[in-house]
Coordinates of C-alpha atoms in Angstrom, one line a residue:
M1 CA 17.8 45.8 -1.4
R2 CA 15.1 43.7 0.7
I3 CA 16.4 41.3 3.4
K4 CA 14.0 39.2 5.5
L5 CA 15.3 37.0 8.2
E6 CA 13.6 34.4 10.0
M7 CA 15.0 32.8 12.7
Q8 CA 13.1 29.5 13.5
P9 CA 15.1 26.2 14.6
Y10 CA 15.9 25.5 11.2
P11 CA 19.0 23.5 10.2
A12 CA 21.6 26.1 8.7
Y13 CA 20.5 25.5 5.1
C14 CA 17.3 26.0 5.0
I15 CA 17.5 29.3 7.4
R16 CA 19.9 30.1 4.2
K17 CA 16.7 29.1 1.8
M18 CA 14.9 32.2 3.5
I19 CA 16.9 35.1 3.2
H20 CA 15.6 36.8 0.1
C21 CA 17.5 39.6 -1.8
S22 CA 16.2 41.7 -4.3
A23 CA 18.2 44.5 -5.8
K24 CA 18.9 46.1 -8.7
N25 CA 22.7 46.0 -8.7
T26 CA 25.5 43.2 -8.0
F27 CA 24.1 43.2 -3.7
T28 CA 28.2 43.0 -2.8
R29 CA 28.5 46.4 -5.3
S30 CA 27.1 48.7 -2.6
S31 CA 29.1 49.8 1.0
T32 CA 25.6 48.7 2.6
G33 CA 25.9 45.7 0.7
C34 CA 29.4 44.9 2.1
L35 CA 28.5 45.2 4.9
L36 CA 25.3 43.8 5.7
L37 CA 27.7 40.4 4.1
L38 CA 29.8 41.3 6.4
C39 CA 27.1 41.3 9.7
L40 CA 25.3 38.3 7.9
T41 CA 29.1 36.2 7.9
A42 CA 30.1 36.8 11.3
W43 CA 25.8 36.3 12.9
W44 CA 26.4 32.9 10.3
G45 CA 29.4 32.0 12.2
T46 CA 27.4 32.0 15.7
I47 CA 25.1 29.0 14.2
P48 CA 26.1 25.4 16.1
P49 CA 26.3 23.2 13.2
C50 CA 23.7 19.6 12.7
R51 CA 25.4 17.7 14.5
A52 CA 25.8 19.5 17.7
Q53 CA 22.0 19.5 17.8
P54 CA 19.8 16.6 20.1
A55 CA 17.6 17.3 17.7
L56 CA 16.6 19.0 14.0
R57 CA 13.2 20.1 13.6
G58 CA 11.4 20.4 10.1
N59 CA 8.8 22.4 8.5
V60 CA 6.1 20.4 8.6
A61 CA 4.7 23.8 5.9
G62 CA 6.3 21.6 3.4
F63 CA 3.5 19.5 2.9
A64 CA 1.8 22.6 1.7
D65 CA 4.4 23.7 -1.0
S66 CA 3.9 22.8 -4.0
T67 CA 6.2 24.8 -5.6
W68 CA 9.5 23.2 -3.9
T69 CA 11.7 21.7 -7.2
P70 CA 12.5 17.9 -6.5
R71 CA 16.4 17.8 -5.7
V72 CA 18.6 14.4 -6.9
Q73 CA 17.2 12.4 -4.8
A74 CA 13.5 13.2 -6.0
A75 CA 15.0 11.5 -9.0
E76 CA 15.7 8.3 -7.8
W77 CA 11.8 7.5 -7.0
K78 CA 10.5 5.2 -9.0
E79 CA 7.0 4.9 -9.4
G80 CA 5.7 3.1 -12.8
G81 CA 5.6 4.2 -15.8
E82 CA 8.9 3.1 -17.6
R83 CA 11.8 5.7 -16.4
A84 CA 12.5 7.2 -13.5
A85 CA 11.0 10.7 -13.2
P86 CA 11.3 13.5 -10.2
R87 CA 9.3 12.8 -7.4
K88 CA 6.5 15.7 -7.2
P89 CA 7.8 18.1 -3.9
T90 CA 3.9 17.1 -2.6
R91 CA 0.9 14.4 -2.5
Y92 CA -2.3 14.2 -1.7
H93 CA -5.0 11.0 -1.5
Q94 CA -8.0 12.0 -0.3
S95 CA -7.1 14.3 1.3
T96 CA -6.4 18.1 1.6
V97 CA -3.8 20.0 4.0
R98 CA -3.6 24.2 5.0
V99 CA -1.1 26.0 7.0
L100 CA -2.7 27.5 9.8
P101 CA -1.3 30.8 10.8
G102 CA 1.8 31.4 13.0
R103 CA 3.5 28.5 14.2
A104 CA 0.7 26.7 14.7
G105 CA 1.5 24.1 11.8
L106 CA -0.3 22.2 9.5
Q107 CA -4.4 20.8 9.4
L108 CA -4.6 17.3 7.2
T109 CA -8.5 17.0 6.4
C110 CA -9.1 13.6 5.3
F111 CA -12.3 13.3 3.5
D112 CA -12.4 8.9 3.2
S113 CA -11.6 6.2 5.6
T114 CA -8.1 6.7 4.9
G115 CA -6.5 9.3 3.5
F116 CA -2.0 10.8 3.4
A117 CA -0.2 14.0 2.4
E118 CA 3.1 13.2 1.7
A119 CA 6.2 15.7 0.7
V120 CA 10.0 15.1 -0.3
T121 CA 11.8 15.6 2.3
G122 CA 13.5 18.8 1.6
A123 CA 10.3 20.6 0.9
L124 CA 10.4 19.8 4.9
C125 CA 13.5 21.4 5.7
L126 CA 15.0 18.3 6.2
P127 CA 18.3 16.7 5.1
A128 CA 18.9 14.4 1.8
D129 CA 21.3 12.2 4.1
W130 CA 19.8 10.2 7.7
Q131 CA 23.1 8.3 8.7
A132 CA 23.2 10.9 11.4
Y133 CA 20.1 10.1 13.4
Q134 CA 18.6 7.3 14.8
T135 CA 14.7 8.6 15.3
L136 CA 12.0 10.4 13.9
R137 CA 9.4 11.7 15.6
V138 CA 6.1 13.3 14.8
R139 CA 4.0 15.3 16.8
A140 CA 0.4 15.4 16.1
A141 CA -3.1 16.0 17.7
N142 CA -6.6 14.8 16.5
S143 CA -9.0 17.3 16.2
S144 CA -12.1 15.5 15.3
R145 CA -14.6 13.7 17.4
A146 CA -13.9 10.6 16.9
P147 CA -10.4 7.9 17.4
L148 CA -8.5 8.4 14.5
R149 CA -4.9 5.9 13.6
V150 CA -1.9 8.0 12.2
R151 CA 1.0 6.1 10.2
V152 CA 4.2 7.8 9.7
T153 CA 5.7 6.7 6.6
V154 CA 9.3 6.7 5.3
A155 CA 9.6 6.5 1.6
G156 CA 13.0 4.6 0.0
V157 CA 13.4 3.9 -3.6
R158 CA 12.6 0.6 -3.0
G159 CA 10.5 0.4 0.1
L160 CA 8.3 2.2 3.0
L161 CA 9.0 1.9 6.8
S162 CA 6.1 2.8 8.6
S163 CA 4.9 3.3 12.4
E164 CA 1.5 4.3 13.6
S165 CA -0.5 4.9 16.6
T166 CA -4.2 6.2 17.7
L167 CA -5.3 9.2 19.2
P168 CA -8.0 9.9 20.9
P169 CA -10.9 12.8 20.2
G170 CA -8.6 15.7 21.3
Q171 CA -6.0 14.7 22.3
T172 CA -2.0 14.3 21.4
G173 CA 0.2 12.7 20.7
T174 CA 4.0 11.5 18.8
I175 CA 4.8 8.7 16.7
S176 CA 8.4 7.8 16.9
T177 CA 10.6 6.4 13.9
D178 CA 13.3 3.5 14.4
L179 CA 15.2 4.7 12.2
R180 CA 18.5 2.3 12.2
D181 CA 16.6 0.4 9.7
L182 CA 16.6 3.3 7.2
P183 CA 18.4 1.2 5.1
L184 CA 15.8 -1.5 4.0
T185 CA 14.2 1.0 1.9
A186 CA 16.7 1.8 -0.1
G187 CA 18.7 0.8 -2.6
V188 CA 22.5 -0.2 -2.6
E189 CA 24.2 3.4 -3.0
A190 CA 22.0 5.1 -1.1
P191 CA 21.1 3.9 2.5
F192 CA 20.2 6.4 4.2
Q193 CA 18.6 8.4 1.8
P194 CA 14.7 8.9 1.9
V195 CA 13.0 10.5 -0.9
A196 CA 9.7 11.4 1.0
L197 CA 7.7 11.5 4.4
R198 CA 4.0 10.1 4.4
I199 CA 1.6 11.1 7.0
G200 CA -2.4 8.9 6.7
V201 CA -4.3 8.8 8.5
R202 CA -6.9 6.0 9.2
V203 CA -10.7 6.5 11.1
G204 CA -14.5 4.9 10.7
T205 CA -15.8 8.6 10.4
Y206 CA -15.4 11.4 8.4
P207 CA -14.8 14.0 7.2
A208 CA -11.5 13.6 10.4
E209 CA -8.9 16.6 10.9
V210 CA -5.3 16.2 12.8
H211 CA -3.3 18.9 13.3
L212 CA 0.6 18.3 12.4
L213 CA 2.6 20.2 15.2
D214 CA 6.1 19.6 14.3
V215 CA 8.6 17.3 12.4
E216 CA 11.9 16.2 14.5
L217 CA 15.4 13.9 13.7
L218 CA 16.9 12.6 16.7
R219 CA 20.4 12.2 16.8
A220 CA 21.6 8.9 17.1
E221 CA 23.2 8.1 19.9
G222 CA 26.7 5.3 19.4
A223 CA 29.3 5.7 16.6
G224 CA 28.4 4.3 13.1
P225 CA 25.1 2.9 11.3
A226 CA 23.6 -0.4 13.3
S227 CA 23.5 -3.5 11.4
V228 CA 20.0 -4.1 9.6
A229 CA 20.6 -8.0 9.1
D230 CA 21.7 -10.8 11.3
A231 CA 23.4 -14.4 10.3
F232 CA 20.5 -15.2 8.8
G233 CA 19.5 -12.3 6.2
Q234 CA 17.1 -11.9 8.8
R235 CA 15.6 -8.2 9.7
I236 CA 17.1 -7.8 13.4
R237 CA 15.3 -5.3 14.9
G238 CA 11.8 -7.7 14.1
E239 CA 9.7 -11.0 16.3
W240 CA 7.8 -13.8 14.7
P241 CA 7.3 -17.3 15.7
E242 CA 9.8 -19.0 13.2
K243 CA 12.7 -16.5 13.1
V244 CA 15.7 -18.6 13.3
T245 CA 18.1 -17.2 16.0
H246 CA 20.8 -20.4 15.9
A247 CA 22.1 -22.7 12.9
E248 CA 21.2 -26.1 15.1
E249 CA 17.1 -25.0 14.4
L250 CA 17.6 -25.4 10.7
R251 CA 18.6 -28.5 11.3
A252 CA 15.8 -29.4 13.9
H253 CA 13.5 -28.3 11.2
L254 CA 15.1 -30.7 8.6
R255 CA 14.6 -33.7 11.3
T256 CA 10.4 -32.8 11.2
E257 CA 10.4 -32.5 7.9
A258 CA 11.6 -35.7 7.2
A259 CA 9.3 -36.7 9.6
Q260 CA 6.1 -35.6 7.9
L261 CA 6.9 -36.0 4.4
A262 CA 7.4 -39.8 5.3
R263 CA 3.7 -39.9 6.6
H264 CA 2.9 -38.3 3.2
Q265 CA 0.3 -40.4 1.3
P266 CA 0.3 -39.6 -3.1
L267 CA -3.3 -39.0 -4.2
P268 CA -5.6 -41.4 -5.6
D269 CA -5.6 -40.4 -8.8
R270 CA -2.8 -40.0 -9.5
L271 CA 0.7 -41.9 -11.2
P272 CA 4.0 -41.6 -10.2
D273 CA 4.9 -39.2 -12.6
G274 CA 1.9 -36.5 -11.5
S275 CA -0.2 -37.4 -14.2
R276 CA -4.0 -38.6 -13.9
A277 CA -5.5 -41.6 -13.5
G278 CA -8.3 -43.2 -14.9
G279 CA -8.8 -39.4 -17.0
G280 CA -9.0 -41.2 -20.8
K281 CA -6.1 -42.7 -23.0
F282 CA -3.5 -40.7 -25.6
N283 CA -1.2 -42.7 -28.1
A284 CA 2.1 -42.6 -26.4
T285 CA 4.8 -40.7 -28.5
G286 CA 7.5 -40.7 -25.9
F287 CA 7.7 -37.0 -24.9
Y288 CA 5.3 -34.8 -23.4
R289 CA 2.8 -33.2 -26.3
V290 CA -0.2 -31.1 -25.9
E291 CA -3.8 -32.5 -27.6
K292 CA -7.3 -32.1 -27.7
A293 CA -9.2 -34.5 -25.8
T294 CA -12.3 -36.0 -28.2
A295 CA -14.5 -36.5 -25.2
D296 CA -14.7 -33.1 -23.5
Q297 CA -13.1 -31.2 -26.7
R298 CA -10.5 -30.3 -23.9
W299 CA -6.9 -29.3 -24.2
W300 CA -4.2 -31.3 -22.8
F301 CA -0.3 -31.5 -21.4
V302 CA 0.1 -35.4 -22.2
T303 CA 3.1 -37.6 -20.6
P304 CA 5.3 -39.8 -23.5
E305 CA 3.3 -42.8 -21.5
G306 CA -0.6 -41.0 -23.5
N307 CA -1.5 -40.6 -20.2
P308 CA -3.3 -36.4 -19.4
F309 CA -1.2 -34.3 -17.4
W310 CA -2.1 -31.5 -15.0
S311 CA 0.9 -29.7 -14.8
L312 CA 1.4 -27.7 -11.5
G313 CA 4.9 -26.5 -11.0
V314 CA 6.8 -23.2 -9.1
T315 CA 8.8 -20.7 -11.2
G316 CA 12.1 -22.3 -10.7
V317 CA 14.3 -24.2 -8.2
R318 CA 17.5 -23.2 -7.8
P319 CA 20.9 -23.1 -5.0
R320 CA 21.4 -20.1 -6.2
S321 CA 21.5 -17.6 -9.1
E322 CA 23.2 -18.4 -12.3
L323 CA 22.6 -15.9 -15.0
L324 CA 21.8 -13.2 -13.2
L325 CA 22.3 -11.1 -9.6
T326 CA 19.1 -12.0 -8.7
D327 CA 19.1 -13.6 -5.0
V328 CA 22.3 -12.5 -4.0
T329 CA 22.6 -9.3 -2.0
R330 CA 25.8 -6.9 -2.9
V331 CA 27.8 -5.9 0.6
K332 CA 30.8 -3.9 -0.6
G333 CA 31.0 -1.1 0.5
R334 CA 28.0 -1.9 2.8
E335 CA 29.6 -4.1 5.5
F336 CA 28.3 -2.7 8.5
L337 CA 24.2 -3.8 7.8
F338 CA 25.7 -7.0 8.2
A339 CA 26.1 -8.6 11.5
V340 CA 27.6 -11.8 10.3
L341 CA 29.3 -12.5 7.4
P342 CA 31.1 -15.8 6.2
D343 CA 34.5 -16.1 6.1
R344 CA 35.3 -16.4 2.2
T345 CA 38.1 -19.1 2.5
G346 CA 36.1 -20.9 4.8
P347 CA 33.1 -23.9 4.3
F348 CA 30.6 -21.3 3.0
A349 CA 33.1 -19.9 0.6
A350 CA 30.6 -21.0 -2.1
A351 CA 27.7 -18.7 -1.0
W352 CA 30.1 -15.8 -1.8
Q353 CA 29.6 -14.5 -5.9
G354 CA 31.8 -11.5 -5.9
D355 CA 30.9 -9.2 -3.8
Y356 CA 27.9 -10.5 -3.8
L357 CA 26.2 -13.2 -0.7
S358 CA 23.6 -15.6 -1.2
F359 CA 22.3 -16.1 2.6
Y360 CA 19.6 -18.7 0.4
Y361 CA 22.6 -21.0 -0.6
W362 CA 24.6 -19.7 3.0
N363 CA 21.1 -21.2 4.5
L364 CA 20.9 -24.3 2.4
L365 CA 24.5 -25.4 3.8
R366 CA 24.3 -25.0 7.4
K367 CA 20.7 -26.7 6.7
N368 CA 21.3 -30.1 4.6
G369 CA 25.3 -30.3 5.3
T370 CA 26.3 -30.4 1.1
I371 CA 24.3 -29.0 -1.7
E372 CA 23.8 -32.9 -3.5
S373 CA 21.7 -33.5 -0.1
W374 CA 19.6 -30.6 -0.5
R375 CA 19.3 -32.1 -4.3
K376 CA 18.5 -35.4 -3.1
R377 CA 15.7 -33.8 -0.7
L378 CA 14.0 -32.2 -3.8
A379 CA 12.9 -35.8 -4.6
Q380 CA 10.8 -36.4 -2.1
R381 CA 9.8 -31.8 -0.8
L382 CA 8.3 -31.6 -3.9
P383 CA 5.4 -34.3 -4.2
G384 CA 4.7 -34.5 -0.7
W385 CA 4.1 -30.5 -1.0
G386 CA 1.6 -31.7 -4.3
L387 CA 4.2 -30.6 -6.9
N388 CA 4.9 -32.5 -10.4
T389 CA 6.5 -29.5 -12.7
L390 CA 10.4 -28.2 -12.1
G391 CA 9.9 -24.1 -13.5
N392 CA 12.0 -22.4 -16.1
R393 CA 13.9 -20.8 -13.6
S394 CA 15.0 -23.9 -12.1
G395 CA 18.8 -24.4 -11.7
S396 CA 20.9 -26.7 -14.7
T397 CA 22.2 -28.5 -12.5
V398 CA 18.9 -29.1 -11.0
L399 CA 17.5 -29.7 -14.0
A400 CA 20.2 -32.2 -14.9
N401 CA 19.2 -34.8 -12.1
A402 CA 14.7 -34.2 -12.7
R403 CA 13.3 -36.6 -11.4
M404 CA 10.4 -34.8 -12.7
P405 CA 9.1 -32.9 -15.7
Y406 CA 10.4 -30.2 -16.9
T407 CA 10.9 -26.4 -18.8
R408 CA 13.0 -24.5 -19.9
T409 CA 13.9 -21.0 -21.4
L410 CA 15.0 -19.0 -24.4
Q411 CA 15.7 -15.5 -24.5
T412 CA 14.7 -13.6 -28.3
N413 CA 17.2 -10.8 -27.3
Q414 CA 21.0 -12.2 -27.8
N415 CA 21.7 -10.4 -31.0
P416 CA 22.6 -6.4 -30.0
S417 CA 22.8 -5.4 -33.3
L418 CA 18.9 -5.5 -33.7
N419 CA 17.6 -4.5 -30.2
V420 CA 16.5 -1.2 -29.2
A421 CA 15.7 0.6 -25.8
R422 CA 17.6 -1.7 -22.7
N423 CA 17.2 -4.9 -25.0
Q424 CA 14.0 -5.1 -26.6
P425 CA 14.4 -6.5 -29.8
D426 CA 13.5 -4.9 -33.0
V427 CA 10.3 -6.9 -34.1
F428 CA 9.5 -5.9 -36.8
D429 CA 12.6 -6.2 -38.5
S430 CA 12.6 -9.4 -40.9
R431 CA 16.1 -10.2 -39.4
W432 CA 14.2 -10.6 -36.1
E433 CA 12.8 -13.8 -37.2
T434 CA 15.3 -15.1 -39.2
F435 CA 17.7 -15.1 -36.3
V436 CA 14.8 -16.1 -33.7
D437 CA 14.3 -19.3 -35.5
S438 CA 17.9 -20.5 -35.8
L439 CA 19.2 -19.6 -32.3
F440 CA 16.1 -22.1 -31.1
R441 CA 16.8 -24.7 -32.9
R442 CA 20.4 -24.6 -31.7
K443 CA 19.5 -24.6 -28.2
A444 CA 17.0 -27.0 -28.4
A445 CA 19.0 -29.5 -29.7
P446 CA 21.0 -30.8 -27.1
H447 CA 17.8 -31.1 -25.4
R448 CA 15.8 -32.6 -27.7
E449 CA 16.0 -36.3 -26.5
E450 CA 14.7 -35.7 -23.3
K451 CA 11.5 -37.0 -22.1
L452 CA 10.6 -35.0 -19.2
L453 CA 11.4 -31.6 -21.1
I454 CA 7.4 -29.9 -21.4
G455 CA 8.3 -27.5 -23.2
Y456 CA 9.9 -23.9 -23.6
F457 CA 9.5 -20.3 -21.7
V458 CA 10.0 -17.8 -24.4
D459 CA 11.7 -14.6 -22.4
N460 CA 10.9 -13.5 -19.0
E461 CA 8.7 -11.1 -18.9
M462 CA 9.9 -8.7 -21.2
P463 CA 8.3 -5.0 -21.5
W464 CA 6.7 -3.3 -24.3
R465 CA 8.7 0.1 -23.7
H466 CA 6.2 2.2 -25.4
L467 CA 8.4 5.5 -25.8
E468 CA 11.9 4.2 -25.3
L469 CA 11.6 2.4 -28.7
L470 CA 11.3 5.6 -29.6
R471 CA 15.2 5.7 -30.0
A472 CA 15.6 3.2 -32.6
A473 CA 18.4 4.4 -35.0
P474 CA 16.8 6.4 -37.5
N475 CA 16.6 3.7 -41.0
A476 CA 15.1 1.1 -38.0
P477 CA 12.2 -0.9 -38.8
L478 CA 10.2 0.5 -36.3
R479 CA 10.4 3.4 -36.9
R480 CA 8.9 2.7 -40.7
Q481 CA 6.5 0.5 -38.8
W482 CA 5.4 3.9 -36.7
A483 CA 5.3 6.5 -38.9
Q484 CA 2.8 3.6 -41.2
Y485 CA 0.9 3.2 -38.4
L486 CA 0.1 6.9 -37.5
Q487 CA -0.5 7.7 -41.3
T488 CA -3.0 4.5 -41.5
R489 CA -5.3 5.4 -38.2
Y490 CA -5.2 9.6 -38.9
A491 CA -4.4 10.5 -42.9
S492 CA -4.3 13.4 -43.0
A493 CA -5.8 14.8 -39.2
L494 CA -2.7 13.5 -37.6
N495 CA -1.8 17.1 -36.3
Q496 CA -5.5 17.9 -36.1
A497 CA -5.8 14.9 -33.1
W498 CA -2.2 15.8 -31.6
G499 CA -2.2 19.1 -31.1
S500 CA 1.3 19.2 -33.2
H501 CA 2.9 20.9 -36.6
F502 CA 4.5 18.1 -38.4
T503 CA 4.9 19.1 -42.1
D504 CA 5.7 15.5 -43.5
W505 CA 6.0 12.0 -42.7
A506 CA 9.8 11.8 -42.3
A507 CA 9.2 14.3 -39.0
V508 CA 7.1 11.6 -37.6
A509 CA 9.2 9.1 -38.0
A510 CA 12.8 10.6 -36.8
L511 CA 10.0 11.9 -33.9
M512 CA 12.1 11.2 -30.3
P513 CA 9.9 10.4 -26.8
E514 CA 11.1 14.0 -25.8
A515 CA 9.5 15.4 -28.4
L516 CA 6.1 13.9 -28.7
P517 CA 3.1 16.2 -27.6
P518 CA 2.2 16.1 -24.3
H519 CA -1.9 15.1 -25.7
K520 CA -4.0 12.2 -24.5
A521 CA -4.0 11.4 -28.0
A522 CA -0.3 11.2 -29.0
S523 CA 0.5 8.9 -25.6
R524 CA -2.4 6.3 -26.6
D525 CA -1.1 5.8 -29.6
R526 CA 2.8 5.1 -28.2
R527 CA 1.2 2.9 -26.3
A528 CA -0.8 1.0 -28.9
L529 CA 2.2 0.4 -31.1
R530 CA 3.0 -3.1 -31.0
P531 CA 3.2 -6.0 -32.9
G532 CA -0.4 -7.2 -34.5
T533 CA -1.8 -4.5 -33.1
P534 CA -4.8 -3.4 -35.9
T535 CA -4.6 -0.1 -37.2
C536 CA -9.0 0.8 -36.9
T537 CA -9.5 4.3 -38.5
S538 CA -12.1 7.1 -38.8
A539 CA -11.0 7.0 -42.0
L540 CA -12.1 3.4 -42.7
C541 CA -15.2 3.3 -40.7
P542 CA -18.4 4.7 -41.4
V543 CA -20.0 7.1 -39.3
P544 CA -22.7 4.6 -37.4
S545 CA -25.8 6.3 -35.8
A546 CA -27.4 6.5 -32.3
S547 CA -28.5 2.7 -32.1
T548 CA -25.5 1.0 -33.7
T549 CA -23.6 -0.5 -31.1
R550 CA -20.9 -2.3 -33.2
I551 CA -19.3 -1.0 -37.0
T552 CA -16.4 -2.9 -38.5
C553 CA -14.1 -1.3 -41.0
T554 CA -10.9 -2.3 -43.0
W555 CA -7.1 -1.9 -42.1
A556 CA -3.6 -1.9 -43.8
A557 CA -2.9 -5.9 -43.3
G558 CA -6.1 -7.6 -42.1
P559 CA -9.6 -7.0 -40.3
C560 CA -10.3 -5.6 -36.9
A561 CA -13.7 -4.3 -35.4
C562 CA -14.6 -0.9 -34.0
R563 CA -16.3 -0.7 -31.2
R564 CA -18.3 2.1 -29.3
R565 CA -16.8 3.7 -26.8
K566 CA -18.4 6.7 -26.0
L567 CA -21.5 8.6 -27.1
L568 CA -21.0 12.2 -27.6
S569 CA -24.4 13.8 -28.5
A570 CA -27.2 12.5 -31.2
R571 CA -28.1 14.3 -34.5
P572 CA -31.5 14.7 -35.3
A573 CA -30.1 12.8 -38.1
G574 CA -30.0 9.5 -36.3
T575 CA -26.6 10.2 -36.5
A576 CA -23.8 10.5 -33.9
T577 CA -20.8 12.5 -33.0
W578 CA -17.4 10.3 -31.9
L579 CA -14.3 10.8 -30.2
Q580 CA -11.7 9.8 -32.1
S581 CA -10.7 7.0 -29.5
T582 CA -14.4 5.2 -30.5
Y583 CA -12.3 2.9 -32.9
I584 CA -10.6 0.5 -30.8
P585 CA -9.1 -2.5 -32.3
S586 CA -10.6 -5.5 -31.6
T587 CA -8.7 -9.1 -32.5
R588 CA -11.8 -11.1 -30.8
N589 CA -14.0 -13.0 -33.3
P590 CA -14.5 -9.5 -35.8
P591 CA -17.4 -10.2 -38.2
P592 CA -16.6 -9.2 -41.6
C593 CA -15.8 -5.5 -42.5
S594 CA -16.4 -2.9 -44.8
S595 CA -14.3 -1.6 -47.5
G596 CA -12.1 1.1 -47.2
T597 CA -9.2 3.1 -48.6
T598 CA -6.1 4.5 -46.9
G599 CA -5.7 8.2 -48.0
A600 CA -2.2 9.0 -48.7
A601 CA -2.2 12.9 -47.7
G602 CA 0.4 14.4 -44.8
P603 CA -0.4 15.0 -41.1
S604 CA -1.6 18.2 -41.8

């Protein structure tokens, strides 16, 4: 048996991590093991708990620990991609780290004007929950010959909390971060559980070196966590010129704005409806439409009266969200984060939506008195700002009382039986087109006589969830399209391109995201699967000559252009060797296609 104890001022769970035991038999089976276990138990009881310590010191060497296994807290970090993925234990940008001998700390070397080293909190021997701490303190020394700025950033699942300091050459300094605003970086479930700590360097002369001496958490003084939002939904610990401190300031701003709007003069070339005066004339149809002008061959919005119209609006005008809880803050379970909350039965009760509060709605009521007064003021404000259109995310009551052109929204994922991958519709299903056509006719019918309606936005920022689409049901049309796409692209060369071992196309069609081969070609093809994407294959494209810049081919449902991406090597005969990714689809003005056929062999 081998036991190693390292007595350092780390929290108890980190000391436990430093006890390494290895033996052929179970530790407690020998009398020596039992004695040592009793001694360790007695010694463990003498360690004061973390809460009794005024400061908790982390291990800066963790910035160089790339083997630490991320815990559950790291899995909540979302940084692009389609699904939440475990956070890497360490991450570097334009920099390297090196652990110094003994307890000398860590050396961070930056090779560009900015760089950083980042580590998850567990790798630094810091606790997962920081509610008991008020200040993060990082001590660092400038080992370079020029001044540099050191920025300490605490990364949460939704945001960052940073502080920085300038260190002269050869000087040591302390960068302190107030953790009372830590909940502003977090989600709604764990307001005091940061994900990672980042040490950044900004320099004018590089390479530059900074010596990290230690990282400490200082305990909070007083009982309970501090509030982060004031009565107006603003950050408490922060000052700026427009920060509101009293409701009377909102009403005073209203009077100032009214005086400004009274002085507003409309643009000289605009009509009352926002259309362009003297810009040509189209036929009047009584509704908004688009039409190409004969004179300049440009497409224009055309007003019901036949005037050219340049639409300039905002995404949405609404006092609060109607369909989704997007303009509100969850209060339940987090009441301690708010300095003041309105009475649920008082004059501002309408600002509540169940367990959620709309500070915006609350502020509108305190500023305007009633929502009706706010709506009337919109008729002055928007034209006064040069806007002439209400966006499709505007509230229903705003659109019902609109005095200017507007747009509406239609959604295509309203049939759960046709959806895959978190409300993403299976657009390859023939029933989907029929459903959408019927849905749009029904939804648009009540608005067919609205003269100010410009048109409809279809969906909103719908993601094409490439990887999640492979979770579709086995008989989903999407899966058939996936297999057909790959068969057309690769014919019998799929396994060679992917480094896979499929025996038939049925296995390819049934592929789940977890089984997708970790090959760049597989990832590229998964991203390329989308409606209307041409499938351009090497089997259908002739081998280009070294001087060729564009060749053509055919695909299963129409034309595409194969464009040269990278020439690997030229052959003496004048031909060239190409990567599979050379054959990329292009639907922009494709030239005439040459003929070709698709093989029916398996993916061997």
